[in-house]
Short mmCIF file of C-alpha atoms in Angstrom, two decimals:
data_model
loop_
_atom_site.label_atom_id
_atom_site.label_comp_id
_atom_site.label_asym_id
_atom_site.label_seq_id
_atom_site.Cartn_x
_atom_site.Cartn_y
_atom_site.Cartn_z
CA MET A 98 -7.03 21.29 0.88
CA ALA A 99 -4.33 19.84 3.11
CA THR A 100 -3.19 16.26 2.66
CA ASP A 101 -0.96 13.89 4.38
CA PHE A 102 1.77 14.90 1.85
CA SER A 103 1.39 18.66 2.39
CA ARG A 104 1.28 18.29 6.22
CA ILE A 105 4.28 16.12 6.39
CA LEU A 106 6.12 18.24 3.84
CA CYS A 107 5.68 21.14 6.01
CA LEU A 108 6.66 19.46 9.20
CA LEU A 109 9.90 18.07 7.78
CA ARG A 110 11.05 21.42 6.78
CA GLN A 111 10.00 22.96 10.22
CA GLU A 112 11.99 20.19 12.01
CA LYS A 113 15.20 21.17 10.08
CA GLY A 114 14.52 24.76 10.95
CA LEU A 115 14.64 25.79 7.42
CA SER A 116 12.89 28.60 5.73
CA GLN A 117 10.54 28.11 2.64
CA ARG A 118 12.96 30.24 0.49
CA LYS A 119 16.04 28.10 1.56
CA THR A 120 14.22 24.81 1.06
CA ALA A 121 12.75 25.80 -2.16
CA ALA A 122 16.19 26.83 -3.54
CA ALA A 123 17.62 23.50 -2.49
CA LEU A 124 14.76 21.71 -4.14
CA GLY A 125 15.02 23.72 -7.35
CA ILE A 126 11.56 25.28 -7.24
CA SER A 127 10.09 28.72 -6.37
CA GLN A 128 9.04 29.71 -2.75
CA ALA A 129 5.52 30.15 -4.08
CA LEU A 130 5.32 26.73 -5.50
CA LEU A 131 6.63 25.09 -2.40
CA SER A 132 4.05 27.07 -0.23
CA HIS A 133 1.29 25.76 -2.55
CA TYR A 134 2.57 22.19 -2.02
CA GLU A 135 2.76 22.69 1.76
CA ASN A 136 -0.68 24.16 1.85
CA GLY A 137 -2.23 21.45 -0.37
CA ILE A 138 -3.18 23.97 -3.07
CA ARG A 139 -1.24 22.14 -5.83
CA GLU A 140 -0.09 18.55 -6.15
CA PRO A 141 3.48 17.83 -7.11
CA GLY A 142 4.85 15.52 -9.66
CA LEU A 143 6.62 12.11 -8.99
CA ALA A 144 10.04 13.60 -9.78
CA PHE A 145 9.61 16.25 -7.08
CA VAL A 146 8.51 13.53 -4.61
CA VAL A 147 11.62 11.63 -5.23
CA LYS A 148 13.83 14.67 -4.90
CA VAL A 149 12.15 15.54 -1.53
CA CYS A 150 12.71 11.94 -0.26
CA ASP A 151 16.44 12.44 -0.91
CA PHE A 152 16.49 15.85 0.70
CA TYR A 153 14.93 14.83 3.89
CA HIS A 154 16.27 11.24 3.91
CA VAL A 155 12.82 9.65 4.19
CA SER A 156 10.92 7.02 2.28
CA ALA A 157 8.27 7.85 -0.16
CA ASP A 158 5.76 5.86 1.92
CA TYR A 159 6.38 8.26 4.94
CA LEU A 160 6.24 11.23 2.85
CA LEU A 161 2.88 10.27 1.55
CA GLY A 162 1.49 9.21 4.99
CA ARG A 163 1.49 5.38 3.94
CA THR A 164 3.84 4.36 6.91
CA LEU A 165 4.70 5.43 10.25
CA SER A 166 8.40 4.74 9.82
CA ARG A 167 10.63 7.21 8.28
CA ASP A 168 13.55 4.91 7.34
CA GLY A 169 11.60 1.73 6.62
CA ALA A 170 11.19 2.34 2.90
CA ILE A 171 8.95 -0.13 1.19
CA ILE A 172 9.77 1.72 -2.21
CA GLY A 173 12.78 3.24 -3.59
CA ALA A 174 13.47 5.85 -6.10
CA ASP A 175 14.23 3.29 -8.76
CA ASP A 176 10.52 2.00 -8.34
CA LEU A 177 9.36 5.41 -9.03
CA TYR A 178 11.62 6.70 -11.79
CA ASP A 179 13.13 5.21 -14.77
CA SER A 180 16.49 7.00 -15.64
CA SER A 181 17.42 4.59 -18.50
CA GLU A 182 16.29 7.35 -20.95
CA GLU A 183 18.10 10.66 -21.23
CA LYS A 184 15.10 12.61 -19.54
CA GLY A 185 13.84 9.70 -17.54
CA SER A 186 10.29 8.58 -17.36
CA LEU A 187 7.83 8.08 -14.59
CA ARG A 188 6.61 4.69 -13.76
CA GLY A 189 2.77 5.14 -13.44
CA SER A 190 0.88 6.50 -10.60
CA ILE A 191 2.71 6.73 -7.29
CA LEU A 192 -0.27 5.71 -5.15
CA ALA A 193 -0.72 2.73 -7.39
CA THR A 194 2.83 1.82 -6.96
CA LEU A 195 2.72 2.20 -3.24
CA GLN A 196 -0.42 0.09 -2.81
CA LYS A 197 0.95 -2.61 -5.13
CA LYS A 198 4.12 -2.82 -2.88
CA LEU A 199 2.01 -2.94 0.23
CA VAL A 200 -0.30 -5.68 -0.97
CA VAL A 201 2.39 -7.65 -2.78
CA ASN A 202 4.79 -7.59 0.26
CA THR A 203 2.13 -8.61 2.62
CA ALA A 204 1.08 -11.53 0.48
CA ASN A 205 4.69 -12.60 0.23
CA LEU A 206 4.96 -12.53 4.03
CA LEU A 207 1.72 -14.35 4.62
CA PHE A 208 2.59 -17.33 2.13
CA ASP A 209 6.10 -17.50 3.57
CA LEU A 210 4.67 -18.05 7.00
CA LEU A 211 1.96 -20.55 5.73
CA GLY A 212 4.90 -22.34 4.05
CA LYS A 213 6.66 -22.69 7.44
CA LEU A 214 3.34 -23.96 8.90
CA GLY A 215 3.50 -26.66 6.12
CA SER A 216 -0.48 -26.88 5.74
CA ARG A 217 -1.18 -27.39 2.06
CA ASP A 218 -4.86 -26.87 2.75
CA ALA A 219 -4.30 -23.56 4.44
CA ILE A 220 -2.03 -22.45 1.45
CA SER A 221 -4.53 -23.39 -1.01
CA ALA A 222 -7.48 -21.72 0.87
CA ALA A 223 -5.52 -18.53 1.40
CA GLY A 224 -4.63 -18.31 -2.29
CA ASP A 225 -8.21 -19.01 -3.27
CA TYR A 226 -9.49 -16.24 -0.95
CA LEU A 227 -7.05 -13.58 -2.18
CA SER A 228 -7.79 -14.69 -5.82
CA ALA A 229 -11.50 -14.36 -5.34
CA ALA A 230 -10.92 -10.76 -4.10
CA LEU A 231 -8.70 -9.84 -6.97
CA TYR A 232 -11.16 -11.27 -9.37
CA GLN A 233 -13.93 -9.27 -8.09
CA LEU A 234 -12.01 -6.01 -8.16
CA LEU A 235 -10.60 -6.76 -11.75
CA ARG A 236 -14.04 -7.81 -13.03
CA GLN A 237 -15.74 -4.69 -11.88
CA LEU A 238 -12.88 -2.66 -13.52
CA TYR A 239 -13.22 -4.77 -16.75
CA ARG A 240 -17.11 -4.25 -16.93
CA ARG A 241 -16.87 -0.57 -16.48
CA SER A 242 -14.31 -0.32 -19.18
CA GLY A 243 -17.00 -1.51 -21.56
CA ALA A 244 -15.21 -4.68 -22.41
CA ASN A 245 -17.13 -7.96 -23.44
CA GLU A 246 -17.62 -10.07 -20.32
CA SER A 247 -17.53 -13.19 -22.36
CA PHE A 248 -13.76 -13.26 -21.27
CA PHE A 249 -15.14 -14.72 -17.89
CA ALA A 250 -16.75 -18.10 -17.72
CA LEU A 251 -18.97 -17.05 -14.86
CA SER A 252 -22.01 -15.38 -16.24
CA GLY A 253 -22.65 -11.74 -15.39
CA ALA A 254 -25.94 -12.67 -13.75
CA ALA A 255 -24.24 -15.23 -11.46
CA PHE A 256 -21.47 -12.77 -10.49
CA ASP A 257 -24.07 -10.05 -9.70
CA ALA A 258 -26.00 -12.68 -7.64
CA GLY A 259 -22.81 -13.14 -5.49
CA ALA A 260 -21.36 -16.30 -6.81
CA ALA A 261 -17.77 -14.89 -6.37
CA ASP A 262 -18.64 -13.60 -2.86
CA ALA A 263 -19.74 -17.16 -1.91
CA ASP A 264 -16.44 -18.65 -3.28
CA MET A 265 -14.60 -16.16 -1.26
CA ALA A 266 -16.58 -16.83 1.93
CA LEU A 267 -16.14 -20.59 1.53
CA SER A 268 -12.43 -20.09 0.88
CA ARG A 269 -12.23 -18.27 4.19
CA VAL A 270 -13.90 -21.06 6.02
CA ARG A 271 -11.67 -23.70 4.45
CA TYR A 272 -8.70 -21.54 5.61
CA LEU A 273 -9.83 -21.33 9.27
CA GLN A 274 -10.59 -25.11 9.21
CA ALA A 275 -7.13 -25.82 7.76
CA LEU A 276 -5.53 -23.70 10.69
CA ASP A 277 -7.66 -25.47 13.31
CA ASN A 278 -6.43 -28.72 12.05
CA CYS A 279 -2.81 -27.84 12.57
CA PRO A 280 -1.11 -28.79 15.83
CA GLY A 281 -0.23 -25.87 18.14
CA ASP A 282 3.44 -26.52 17.96
CA ALA A 283 3.42 -26.28 14.12
CA PHE A 284 2.81 -22.51 14.15
CA PRO A 285 5.88 -20.24 13.81
CA PRO A 286 6.45 -17.84 16.74
CA LEU A 287 4.81 -14.45 15.87
CA SER A 288 4.93 -11.03 17.23
CA GLY A 289 5.06 -7.47 15.84
CA GLU A 290 8.72 -7.48 16.76
CA THR A 291 9.58 -10.84 15.09
CA LEU A 292 7.75 -9.97 11.97
CA THR A 293 9.57 -6.59 11.47
CA ALA A 294 12.93 -8.15 12.60
CA ASP A 295 12.81 -11.35 10.57
CA TYR A 296 11.17 -9.78 7.53
CA PRO A 297 12.64 -6.40 6.99
CA GLY A 298 10.48 -4.60 4.34
CA LEU A 299 7.90 -7.24 4.24
CA GLY A 300 7.13 -7.00 7.90
CA GLN A 301 6.80 -3.29 7.64
CA SER A 302 4.40 -3.63 4.72
CA ALA A 303 2.35 -6.03 6.84
CA ALA A 304 2.34 -3.71 9.79
CA GLN A 305 1.20 -0.87 7.67
CA VAL A 306 -1.62 -2.91 5.99
CA CYS A 307 -2.74 -3.96 9.59
CA HIS A 308 -2.60 -0.34 10.82
CA ASN A 309 -4.50 0.98 7.79
CA THR A 310 -7.26 -1.58 8.13
CA ASP A 311 -7.47 -1.29 11.89
CA GLU A 312 -8.10 2.48 11.45
CA ARG A 313 -10.59 2.03 8.70
CA ALA A 314 -12.52 -0.61 10.71
CA ARG A 315 -12.41 1.54 13.97
CA GLY A 316 -13.53 4.46 12.00
CA HIS A 317 -16.66 2.68 10.75
CA LEU A 318 -17.43 1.52 14.23
CA ASP A 319 -16.91 5.04 15.68
CA ALA A 320 -19.23 6.35 12.99
CA ARG A 321 -22.08 4.07 14.12
CA SER A 322 -21.77 4.76 17.76
#
């Protein structure tokens, strides 16, 4: 089944006017294996992904369909591959690493902007809102691992009844109230252009998070219409 990776892998080769045979030789694999990758029949390892990024001079995010920009790399080869050992070792799941980079970079951008705004209430509320979201995801994972939920002070019954959801919703209310209480001239000037220019890397992550969320939300709306 074709994926973003297989589609982009094929397009990059075609853009360079290269045959599968020559490309496979340059990448150190067989033509048959490259064909399987380009058609989504097989999934490559992380070491191959890094090699392809170097060969086509694109970021891993672009290659995996996680960003629209070819040269705005959010993640580098050093984030994916640890060469400190003789044979090297892969650093976990590439998708997990990419998602972490997107979320962490966007959070860094958000709190930097809130710091410039100077509203302690907005900063606190934003931290509480994001913490509540992470708490819920982590607790669900913790629960399904079979671990004892006594680690959490909030009872399982209260959690299932929506206590954490309520905390998250109230944090959002406090965040909006804090923003409403800030004078208009306190807000830093923002635009898509200034974000990516003033915050290279971080701005691209934020743009990608916004793009992904927009597309998911629009997809939900289109499905209901």
